[in-house]
Amino acid sequence: YVVAQLRTWHANPFHSTSAQLFETAARRLDQAIPRLSPQSIAVEISRLVASVQDAHTFVDLANTGRVPFAVHPIRYEWYSDGMFVEAADTALRVAVGSEVEAVNGVPIKTVITRLSEIGYRENDMTTKLSIPGLLRMPEVLEANGVVPKAGLTTLQLRRNDGSSLTIDVRPATRPLVWETIAANARSSSPLYLRRRDEYFWFEQLAESQTLYVQINRCSDAARESLAAFAGRLSHWLDSTAVDRIVLDLRWNVGGNSRLMAPIVDLLML
């Protein structure tokens, strides 16, 4: 089914892998299915689809519907100097800001290499976007040989002061109360890090006569559409003099690019 659908809907599914390799892997998976759990089947289908190496061709394991995946009460961010705990439930607040060195004794570089085979990937940036989310999912870690069984996961961390920290993490079973790096250091954080959770926002930098605009999703927010945001931004520009506009898209992971038309039209005036 997967092979047939991919051939039907993808314009060029074998631009990075051969049809022969893809179909061989599909047959191998078909034979293994009776021995696999539903979650492991989903992970292996994701691995197969990811071999196409197209950022818009992937299995969203976090939203598989009939095959639920557990998640750890912790969030990661992959920076240039390593994988860090960006946020955690208050019960695990001690881990926030620490660098991940290993998961169940498996070095983080090895874990990343394994997970990169199943996340959406087209270039280094798309891989960096997908890995932190997969790292939160114990069944994904189990299917990739990182933990022996989905459940208890042990993280080996390094704190900012250089000391080591080992914590045990279990899947979330209750509503979470997040503690984040940004919340702990919001007043001293660079402007571009302060409101990443918002879809779009702007702020005047009066000392340099600059308007800073950050758009983190090409999507309408619950309380305001992108078109309404563009209108509000236009009204603000009509009443305020600025020398320059900075448009920051570094955290934007995509969406419906057509919704960006009002923003593009405004900035081209």
PDB file of C-alpha atoms in Angstrom:
ATOM      1  CA  TYR A   1       0.000   0.000   0.000  1.00  0.00           C
ATOM      2  CA  VAL A   2       2.735   2.463   0.996  1.00  0.00           C
ATOM      3  CA  VAL A   3       4.715   1.778  -2.168  1.00  0.00           C
ATOM      4  CA  ALA A   4       1.623   2.119  -4.351  1.00  0.00           C
ATOM      5  CA  GLN A   5       0.540   5.383  -2.728  1.00  0.00           C
ATOM      6  CA  LEU A   6       4.015   6.851  -2.975  1.00  0.00           C
ATOM      7  CA  ARG A   7       4.227   6.013  -6.671  1.00  0.00           C
ATOM      8  CA  THR A   8       0.766   7.492  -7.233  1.00  0.00           C
ATOM      9  CA  TRP A   9       1.133  10.791  -5.428  1.00  0.00           C
ATOM     10  CA  HIS A  10       4.819  11.692  -5.414  1.00  0.00           C
ATOM     11  CA  ALA A  11       6.181  13.413  -8.507  1.00  0.00           C
ATOM     12  CA  ASN A  12       9.616  11.826  -8.198  1.00  0.00           C
ATOM     13  CA  PRO A  13       9.844   9.469  -5.191  1.00  0.00           C
ATOM     14  CA  PHE A  14      13.165   7.901  -6.109  1.00  0.00           C
ATOM     15  CA  HIS A  15      15.335  10.954  -6.596  1.00  0.00           C
ATOM     16  CA  SER A  16      17.541  10.003  -3.610  1.00  0.00           C
ATOM     17  CA  THR A  17      17.030   6.246  -3.384  1.00  0.00           C
ATOM     18  CA  SER A  18      16.397   3.649  -6.060  1.00  0.00           C
ATOM     19  CA  ALA A  19      13.040   1.979  -6.601  1.00  0.00           C
ATOM     20  CA  GLN A  20      14.736  -1.386  -6.151  1.00  0.00           C
ATOM     21  CA  LEU A  21      16.169  -0.511  -2.734  1.00  0.00           C
ATOM     22  CA  PHE A  22      12.862   0.999  -1.622  1.00  0.00           C
ATOM     23  CA  GLU A  23      10.796  -2.009  -2.691  1.00  0.00           C
ATOM     24  CA  THR A  24      13.284  -4.448  -1.148  1.00  0.00           C
ATOM     25  CA  ALA A  25      13.009  -2.594   2.166  1.00  0.00           C
ATOM     26  CA  ALA A  26       9.206  -2.614   1.850  1.00  0.00           C
ATOM     27  CA  ARG A  27       9.145  -6.396   1.351  1.00  0.00           C
ATOM     28  CA  ARG A  28      11.459  -6.887   4.327  1.00  0.00           C
ATOM     29  CA  LEU A  29       9.137  -4.791   6.490  1.00  0.00           C
ATOM     30  CA  ASP A  30       6.068  -6.684   5.252  1.00  0.00           C
ATOM     31  CA  GLN A  31       7.654  -9.946   6.372  1.00  0.00           C
ATOM     32  CA  ALA A  32       8.569  -8.524   9.789  1.00  0.00           C
ATOM     33  CA  ILE A  33       5.150  -7.037  10.609  1.00  0.00           C
ATOM     34  CA  PRO A  34       3.745 -10.142  12.433  1.00  0.00           C
ATOM     35  CA  ARG A  35       6.609  -9.849  14.962  1.00  0.00           C
ATOM     36  CA  LEU A  36       6.295  -6.112  15.589  1.00  0.00           C
ATOM     37  CA  SER A  37       4.123  -4.010  17.881  1.00  0.00           C
ATOM     38  CA  PRO A  38       1.820  -1.410  16.269  1.00  0.00           C
ATOM     39  CA  GLN A  39       4.211   1.341  17.332  1.00  0.00           C
ATOM     40  CA  SER A  40       7.240  -0.466  15.893  1.00  0.00           C
ATOM     41  CA  ILE A  41       5.356  -1.000  12.623  1.00  0.00           C
ATOM     42  CA  ALA A  42       4.671   2.735  12.448  1.00  0.00           C
ATOM     43  CA  VAL A  43       8.334   3.510  13.148  1.00  0.00           C
ATOM     44  CA  GLU A  44       9.497   1.146  10.406  1.00  0.00           C
ATOM     45  CA  ILE A  45       7.012   2.604   7.923  1.00  0.00           C
ATOM     46  CA  SER A  46       8.405   6.012   8.880  1.00  0.00           C
ATOM     47  CA  ARG A  47      11.928   4.739   8.213  1.00  0.00           C
ATOM     48  CA  LEU A  48      10.866   3.467   4.806  1.00  0.00           C
ATOM     49  CA  VAL A  49       9.120   6.711   3.823  1.00  0.00           C
ATOM     50  CA  ALA A  50      12.001   8.836   5.144  1.00  0.00           C
ATOM     51  CA  SER A  51      14.375   7.122   2.710  1.00  0.00           C
ATOM     52  CA  VAL A  52      12.749   9.263   0.001  1.00  0.00           C
ATOM     53  CA  GLN A  53      14.567  12.220   1.648  1.00  0.00           C
ATOM     54  CA  ASP A  54      11.858  14.767   1.021  1.00  0.00           C
ATOM     55  CA  ALA A  55      10.914  17.153   3.838  1.00  0.00           C
ATOM     56  CA  HIS A  56       7.223  16.957   2.857  1.00  0.00           C
ATOM     57  CA  THR A  57       7.113  13.159   2.642  1.00  0.00           C
ATOM     58  CA  PHE A  58       7.123  11.648   6.120  1.00  0.00           C
ATOM     59  CA  VAL A  59       5.052   9.846   8.750  1.00  0.00           C
ATOM     60  CA  ASP A  60       4.005  12.117  11.603  1.00  0.00           C
ATOM     61  CA  LEU A  61       4.493   9.684  14.479  1.00  0.00           C
ATOM     62  CA  ALA A  62       3.150  12.208  16.988  1.00  0.00           C
ATOM     63  CA  ASN A  63      -0.235  12.176  15.225  1.00  0.00           C
ATOM     64  CA  THR A  64      -0.781   8.633  13.988  1.00  0.00           C
ATOM     65  CA  GLY A  65      -4.355   8.390  15.271  1.00  0.00           C
ATOM     66  CA  ARG A  66      -4.977   4.700  15.838  1.00  0.00           C
ATOM     67  CA  VAL A  67      -1.401   4.025  16.981  1.00  0.00           C
ATOM     68  CA  PRO A  68      -0.779   6.230  20.015  1.00  0.00           C
ATOM     69  CA  PHE A  69       2.774   7.025  21.085  1.00  0.00           C
ATOM     70  CA  ALA A  70       3.755   7.995  24.604  1.00  0.00           C
ATOM     71  CA  VAL A  71       5.864  11.092  25.200  1.00  0.00           C
ATOM     72  CA  HIS A  72       8.280  12.015  27.939  1.00  0.00           C
ATOM     73  CA  PRO A  73       7.536  15.168  29.982  1.00  0.00           C
ATOM     74  CA  ILE A  74      10.615  16.825  28.567  1.00  0.00           C
ATOM     75  CA  ARG A  75      11.504  18.832  25.445  1.00  0.00           C
ATOM     76  CA  TYR A  76      14.815  19.124  23.659  1.00  0.00           C
ATOM     77  CA  GLU A  77      16.511  21.658  21.417  1.00  0.00           C
ATOM     78  CA  TRP A  78      19.420  20.803  19.135  1.00  0.00           C
ATOM     79  CA  TYR A  79      21.892  23.682  19.119  1.00  0.00           C
ATOM     80  CA  SER A  80      25.231  23.964  17.328  1.00  0.00           C
ATOM     81  CA  ASP A  81      27.049  22.846  20.490  1.00  0.00           C
ATOM     82  CA  GLY A  82      24.810  19.908  21.377  1.00  0.00           C
ATOM     83  CA  MET A  83      21.400  18.560  22.340  1.00  0.00           C
ATOM     84  CA  PHE A  84      19.948  20.348  25.371  1.00  0.00           C
ATOM     85  CA  VAL A  85      16.904  20.017  27.618  1.00  0.00           C
ATOM     86  CA  GLU A  86      14.925  23.099  26.600  1.00  0.00           C
ATOM     87  CA  ALA A  87      11.945  22.433  28.877  1.00  0.00           C
ATOM     88  CA  ALA A  88      10.653  19.885  31.360  1.00  0.00           C
ATOM     89  CA  ASP A  89       7.742  19.306  33.673  1.00  0.00           C
ATOM     90  CA  THR A  90       8.311  20.917  37.051  1.00  0.00           C
ATOM     91  CA  ALA A  91       9.060  17.485  38.551  1.00  0.00           C
ATOM     92  CA  LEU A  92      12.132  17.360  36.291  1.00  0.00           C
ATOM     93  CA  ARG A  93      13.101  21.050  36.520  1.00  0.00           C
ATOM     94  CA  VAL A  94      16.598  20.090  37.633  1.00  0.00           C
ATOM     95  CA  ALA A  95      17.302  18.958  34.047  1.00  0.00           C
ATOM     96  CA  VAL A  96      16.363  22.218  32.302  1.00  0.00           C
ATOM     97  CA  GLY A  97      19.333  23.770  30.537  1.00  0.00           C
ATOM     98  CA  SER A  98      21.478  20.635  30.744  1.00  0.00           C
ATOM     99  CA  GLU A  99      23.201  19.034  27.762  1.00  0.00           C
ATOM    100  CA  VAL A 100      22.237  15.457  26.879  1.00  0.00           C
ATOM    101  CA  GLU A 101      25.318  13.240  26.753  1.00  0.00           C
ATOM    102  CA  ALA A 102      23.690   9.815  26.526  1.00  0.00           C
ATOM    103  CA  VAL A 103      20.331   8.027  26.614  1.00  0.00           C
ATOM    104  CA  ASN A 104      20.395   4.723  28.526  1.00  0.00           C
ATOM    105  CA  GLY A 105      24.154   4.739  28.102  1.00  0.00           C
ATOM    106  CA  VAL A 106      23.977   5.197  24.316  1.00  0.00           C
ATOM    107  CA  PRO A 107      25.981   8.301  23.307  1.00  0.00           C
ATOM    108  CA  ILE A 108      23.730  11.076  22.040  1.00  0.00           C
ATOM    109  CA  LYS A 109      25.563  11.215  18.695  1.00  0.00           C
ATOM    110  CA  THR A 110      24.692   7.541  18.141  1.00  0.00           C
ATOM    111  CA  VAL A 111      21.071   8.172  19.147  1.00  0.00           C
ATOM    112  CA  ILE A 112      20.859  11.079  16.699  1.00  0.00           C
ATOM    113  CA  THR A 113      22.288   8.958  13.890  1.00  0.00           C
ATOM    114  CA  ARG A 114      19.659   6.263  14.469  1.00  0.00           C
ATOM    115  CA  LEU A 115      16.760   8.690  14.742  1.00  0.00           C
ATOM    116  CA  SER A 116      17.836  10.564  11.606  1.00  0.00           C
ATOM    117  CA  GLU A 117      16.768   7.511   9.596  1.00  0.00           C
ATOM    118  CA  ILE A 118      13.106   7.962  10.503  1.00  0.00           C
ATOM    119  CA  GLY A 119      12.566  11.715  10.739  1.00  0.00           C
ATOM    120  CA  TYR A 120      11.667  13.908   7.790  1.00  0.00           C
ATOM    121  CA  ARG A 121      14.857  14.871   6.088  1.00  0.00           C
ATOM    122  CA  GLU A 122      16.016  16.719   3.039  1.00  0.00           C
ATOM    123  CA  ASN A 123      18.957  18.629   4.450  1.00  0.00           C
ATOM    124  CA  ASP A 124      20.707  19.190   7.771  1.00  0.00           C
ATOM    125  CA  MET A 125      18.139  21.732   8.950  1.00  0.00           C
ATOM    126  CA  THR A 126      15.091  19.500   8.485  1.00  0.00           C
ATOM    127  CA  THR A 127      16.897  16.719  10.347  1.00  0.00           C
ATOM    128  CA  LYS A 128      17.637  19.101  13.220  1.00  0.00           C
ATOM    129  CA  LEU A 129      13.965  20.014  13.364  1.00  0.00           C
ATOM    130  CA  SER A 130      12.691  16.431  13.518  1.00  0.00           C
ATOM    131  CA  ILE A 131      15.129  14.743  15.939  1.00  0.00           C
ATOM    132  CA  PRO A 132      14.208  16.601  19.189  1.00  0.00           C
ATOM    133  CA  GLY A 133      10.574  15.517  18.894  1.00  0.00           C
ATOM    134  CA  LEU A 134      11.459  11.882  18.198  1.00  0.00           C
ATOM    135  CA  LEU A 135      13.826  11.851  21.178  1.00  0.00           C
ATOM    136  CA  ARG A 136      10.806  12.403  23.472  1.00  0.00           C
ATOM    137  CA  MET A 137       9.027   9.219  22.326  1.00  0.00           C
ATOM    138  CA  PRO A 138       9.961   6.039  24.250  1.00  0.00           C
ATOM    139  CA  GLU A 139       8.523   3.614  21.664  1.00  0.00           C
ATOM    140  CA  VAL A 140      10.659   5.297  19.004  1.00  0.00           C
ATOM    141  CA  LEU A 141      13.728   4.886  21.221  1.00  0.00           C
ATOM    142  CA  GLU A 142      12.843   1.216  21.756  1.00  0.00           C
ATOM    143  CA  ALA A 143      12.380   0.555  18.027  1.00  0.00           C
ATOM    144  CA  ASN A 144      15.812   2.053  17.386  1.00  0.00           C
ATOM    145  CA  GLY A 145      17.592  -0.014  20.032  1.00  0.00           C
ATOM    146  CA  VAL A 146      18.208   2.863  22.429  1.00  0.00           C
ATOM    147  CA  VAL A 147      16.092   1.528  25.310  1.00  0.00           C
ATOM    148  CA  PRO A 148      15.225  -2.153  25.866  1.00  0.00           C
ATOM    149  CA  LYS A 149      11.565  -1.434  26.494  1.00  0.00           C
ATOM    150  CA  ALA A 150       9.400   1.657  26.277  1.00  0.00           C
ATOM    151  CA  GLY A 151       8.906   2.918  29.806  1.00  0.00           C
ATOM    152  CA  LEU A 152      11.780   3.982  32.010  1.00  0.00           C
ATOM    153  CA  THR A 153      14.468   5.963  30.174  1.00  0.00           C
ATOM    154  CA  THR A 154      17.679   7.109  31.822  1.00  0.00           C
ATOM    155  CA  LEU A 155      19.273  10.360  30.676  1.00  0.00           C
ATOM    156  CA  GLN A 156      22.912  11.159  31.293  1.00  0.00           C
ATOM    157  CA  LEU A 157      23.231  14.955  31.379  1.00  0.00           C
ATOM    158  CA  ARG A 158      25.865  17.628  31.890  1.00  0.00           C
ATOM    159  CA  ARG A 159      24.915  20.794  33.744  1.00  0.00           C
ATOM    160  CA  ASN A 160      26.147  24.273  32.917  1.00  0.00           C
ATOM    161  CA  ASP A 161      28.684  24.111  35.726  1.00  0.00           C
ATOM    162  CA  GLY A 162      30.206  20.957  34.215  1.00  0.00           C
ATOM    163  CA  SER A 163      28.816  18.531  36.782  1.00  0.00           C
ATOM    164  CA  SER A 164      27.097  15.302  35.722  1.00  0.00           C
ATOM    165  CA  LEU A 165      23.436  14.538  36.315  1.00  0.00           C
ATOM    166  CA  THR A 166      21.519  11.294  35.763  1.00  0.00           C
ATOM    167  CA  ILE A 167      17.731  11.278  35.780  1.00  0.00           C
ATOM    168  CA  ASP A 168      15.064   8.671  35.094  1.00  0.00           C
ATOM    169  CA  VAL A 169      12.196   9.706  32.841  1.00  0.00           C
ATOM    170  CA  ARG A 170       8.861   7.961  32.380  1.00  0.00           C
ATOM    171  CA  PRO A 171       6.055   8.756  29.900  1.00  0.00           C
ATOM    172  CA  ALA A 172       3.784  11.613  30.879  1.00  0.00           C
ATOM    173  CA  THR A 173       0.575  10.479  32.598  1.00  0.00           C
ATOM    174  CA  ARG A 174      -0.917  13.827  33.693  1.00  0.00           C
ATOM    175  CA  PRO A 175      -1.224  17.406  32.447  1.00  0.00           C
ATOM    176  CA  LEU A 176       2.217  18.987  32.408  1.00  0.00           C
ATOM    177  CA  VAL A 177       3.433  22.229  33.935  1.00  0.00           C
ATOM    178  CA  TRP A 178       6.411  23.314  31.871  1.00  0.00           C
ATOM    179  CA  GLU A 179       9.542  25.011  33.108  1.00  0.00           C
ATOM    180  CA  THR A 180      11.682  26.352  30.262  1.00  0.00           C
ATOM    181  CA  ILE A 181      15.079  27.896  29.663  1.00  0.00           C
ATOM    182  CA  ALA A 182      13.379  30.939  28.175  1.00  0.00           C
ATOM    183  CA  ALA A 183      11.125  31.439  31.186  1.00  0.00           C
ATOM    184  CA  ASN A 184      14.082  31.196  33.540  1.00  0.00           C
ATOM    185  CA  ALA A 185      16.084  33.769  31.607  1.00  0.00           C
ATOM    186  CA  ARG A 186      13.454  35.751  29.699  1.00  0.00           C
ATOM    187  CA  SER A 187      14.705  39.144  30.822  1.00  0.00           C
ATOM    188  CA  SER A 188      18.272  38.427  29.704  1.00  0.00           C
ATOM    189  CA  SER A 189      17.549  36.327  26.628  1.00  0.00           C
ATOM    190  CA  PRO A 190      18.240  37.765  23.165  1.00  0.00           C
ATOM    191  CA  LEU A 191      15.123  39.208  21.565  1.00  0.00           C
ATOM    192  CA  TYR A 192      14.874  36.429  18.974  1.00  0.00           C
ATOM    193  CA  LEU A 193      14.566  33.769  21.718  1.00  0.00           C
ATOM    194  CA  ARG A 194      11.988  35.427  23.945  1.00  0.00           C
ATOM    195  CA  ARG A 195       8.670  34.646  22.210  1.00  0.00           C
ATOM    196  CA  ARG A 196       9.274  31.557  20.098  1.00  0.00           C
ATOM    197  CA  ASP A 197       6.014  30.015  21.267  1.00  0.00           C
ATOM    198  CA  GLU A 198       3.999  32.773  19.553  1.00  0.00           C
ATOM    199  CA  TYR A 199       3.060  32.360  15.897  1.00  0.00           C
ATOM    200  CA  PHE A 200       3.904  35.954  15.010  1.00  0.00           C
ATOM    201  CA  TRP A 201       4.663  39.228  16.775  1.00  0.00           C
ATOM    202  CA  PHE A 202       6.504  42.506  16.374  1.00  0.00           C
ATOM    203  CA  GLU A 203       8.283  45.014  18.561  1.00  0.00           C
ATOM    204  CA  GLN A 204       9.756  48.455  18.013  1.00  0.00           C
ATOM    205  CA  LEU A 205      13.434  48.939  18.821  1.00  0.00           C
ATOM    206  CA  ALA A 206      13.225  52.651  19.477  1.00  0.00           C
ATOM    207  CA  GLU A 207      16.942  53.226  19.992  1.00  0.00           C
ATOM    208  CA  SER A 208      17.688  52.172  16.410  1.00  0.00           C
ATOM    209  CA  GLN A 209      14.394  53.135  14.763  1.00  0.00           C
ATOM    210  CA  THR A 210      13.922  49.492  13.827  1.00  0.00           C
ATOM    211  CA  LEU A 211      10.785  47.392  13.636  1.00  0.00           C
ATOM    212  CA  TYR A 212      11.522  43.768  14.534  1.00  0.00           C
ATOM    213  CA  VAL A 213       8.995  41.220  13.182  1.00  0.00           C
ATOM    214  CA  GLN A 214       9.153  37.518  13.983  1.00  0.00           C
ATOM    215  CA  ILE A 215       6.936  34.998  12.152  1.00  0.00           C
ATOM    216  CA  ASN A 216       7.291  31.469  13.517  1.00  0.00           C
ATOM    217  CA  ARG A 217       4.451  29.736  11.656  1.00  0.00           C
ATOM    218  CA  CYS A 218       2.886  30.140   8.222  1.00  0.00           C
ATOM    219  CA  SER A 219      -0.442  29.500   9.908  1.00  0.00           C
ATOM    220  CA  ASP A 220      -3.303  31.418  11.462  1.00  0.00           C
ATOM    221  CA  ALA A 221      -3.111  31.606  15.243  1.00  0.00           C
ATOM    222  CA  ALA A 222      -6.147  30.839  17.388  1.00  0.00           C
ATOM    223  CA  ARG A 223      -6.746  34.506  18.212  1.00  0.00           C
ATOM    224  CA  GLU A 224      -5.512  36.197  15.049  1.00  0.00           C
ATOM    225  CA  SER A 225      -5.060  35.284  11.401  1.00  0.00           C
ATOM    226  CA  LEU A 226      -1.899  36.135   9.502  1.00  0.00           C
ATOM    227  CA  ALA A 227      -3.975  38.499   7.354  1.00  0.00           C
ATOM    228  CA  ALA A 228      -5.241  40.300  10.474  1.00  0.00           C
ATOM    229  CA  PHE A 229      -1.691  40.465  11.807  1.00  0.00           C
ATOM    230  CA  ALA A 230      -0.548  42.008   8.515  1.00  0.00           C
ATOM    231  CA  GLY A 231      -3.350  44.574   8.828  1.00  0.00           C
ATOM    232  CA  ARG A 232      -2.352  45.444  12.379  1.00  0.00           C
ATOM    233  CA  LEU A 233       1.274  45.722  11.290  1.00  0.00           C
ATOM    234  CA  SER A 234       0.302  47.973   8.373  1.00  0.00           C
ATOM    235  CA  HIS A 235      -1.700  50.234  10.661  1.00  0.00           C
ATOM    236  CA  TRP A 236       1.246  50.488  13.045  1.00  0.00           C
ATOM    237  CA  LEU A 237       3.622  51.393  10.193  1.00  0.00           C
ATOM    238  CA  ASP A 238       1.227  54.093   8.991  1.00  0.00           C
ATOM    239  CA  SER A 239       1.435  55.820  12.340  1.00  0.00           C
ATOM    240  CA  THR A 240       5.060  55.227  13.315  1.00  0.00           C
ATOM    241  CA  ALA A 241       8.292  56.207  11.568  1.00  0.00           C
ATOM    242  CA  VAL A 242      11.016  53.571  11.334  1.00  0.00           C
ATOM    243  CA  ASP A 243      14.253  53.431   9.361  1.00  0.00           C
ATOM    244  CA  ARG A 244      14.294  49.695   8.805  1.00  0.00           C
ATOM    245  CA  ILE A 245      12.322  46.467   9.246  1.00  0.00           C
ATOM    246  CA  VAL A 246      13.895  43.201  10.378  1.00  0.00           C
ATOM    247  CA  LEU A 247      11.861  40.114   9.408  1.00  0.00           C
ATOM    248  CA  ASP A 248      13.016  37.068  11.397  1.00  0.00           C
ATOM    249  CA  LEU A 249      11.990  33.674  10.003  1.00  0.00           C
ATOM    250  CA  ARG A 250      14.683  31.529  11.628  1.00  0.00           C
ATOM    251  CA  TRP A 251      12.218  29.512  13.743  1.00  0.00           C
ATOM    252  CA  ASN A 252       9.591  29.173  11.016  1.00  0.00           C
ATOM    253  CA  VAL A 253       8.966  25.508  10.252  1.00  0.00           C
ATOM    254  CA  GLY A 254       6.521  26.163   7.419  1.00  0.00           C
ATOM    255  CA  GLY A 255       2.799  25.787   6.950  1.00  0.00           C
ATOM    256  CA  ASN A 256       0.635  27.328   4.247  1.00  0.00           C
ATOM    257  CA  SER A 257       2.881  29.785   2.402  1.00  0.00           C
ATOM    258  CA  ARG A 258      -0.157  31.331   0.695  1.00  0.00           C
ATOM    259  CA  LEU A 259      -1.133  32.844   4.035  1.00  0.00           C
ATOM    260  CA  MET A 260       2.080  34.886   3.883  1.00  0.00           C
ATOM    261  CA  ALA A 261       0.864  36.899   0.859  1.00  0.00           C
ATOM    262  CA  PRO A 262      -0.408  39.877   2.927  1.00  0.00           C
ATOM    263  CA  ILE A 263       2.956  40.091   4.699  1.00  0.00           C
ATOM    264  CA  VAL A 264       4.866  39.935   1.409  1.00  0.00           C
ATOM    265  CA  ASP A 265       2.596  42.571  -0.151  1.00  0.00           C
ATOM    266  CA  LEU A 266       3.063  44.851   2.861  1.00  0.00           C
ATOM    267  CA  LEU A 267       6.862  44.609   2.859  1.00  0.00           C
ATOM    268  CA  MET A 268       7.099  45.195  -0.897  1.00  0.00           C
ATOM    269  CA  LEU A 269       5.326  48.567  -0.671  1.00  0.00           C
TER     270      LEU A 269
END
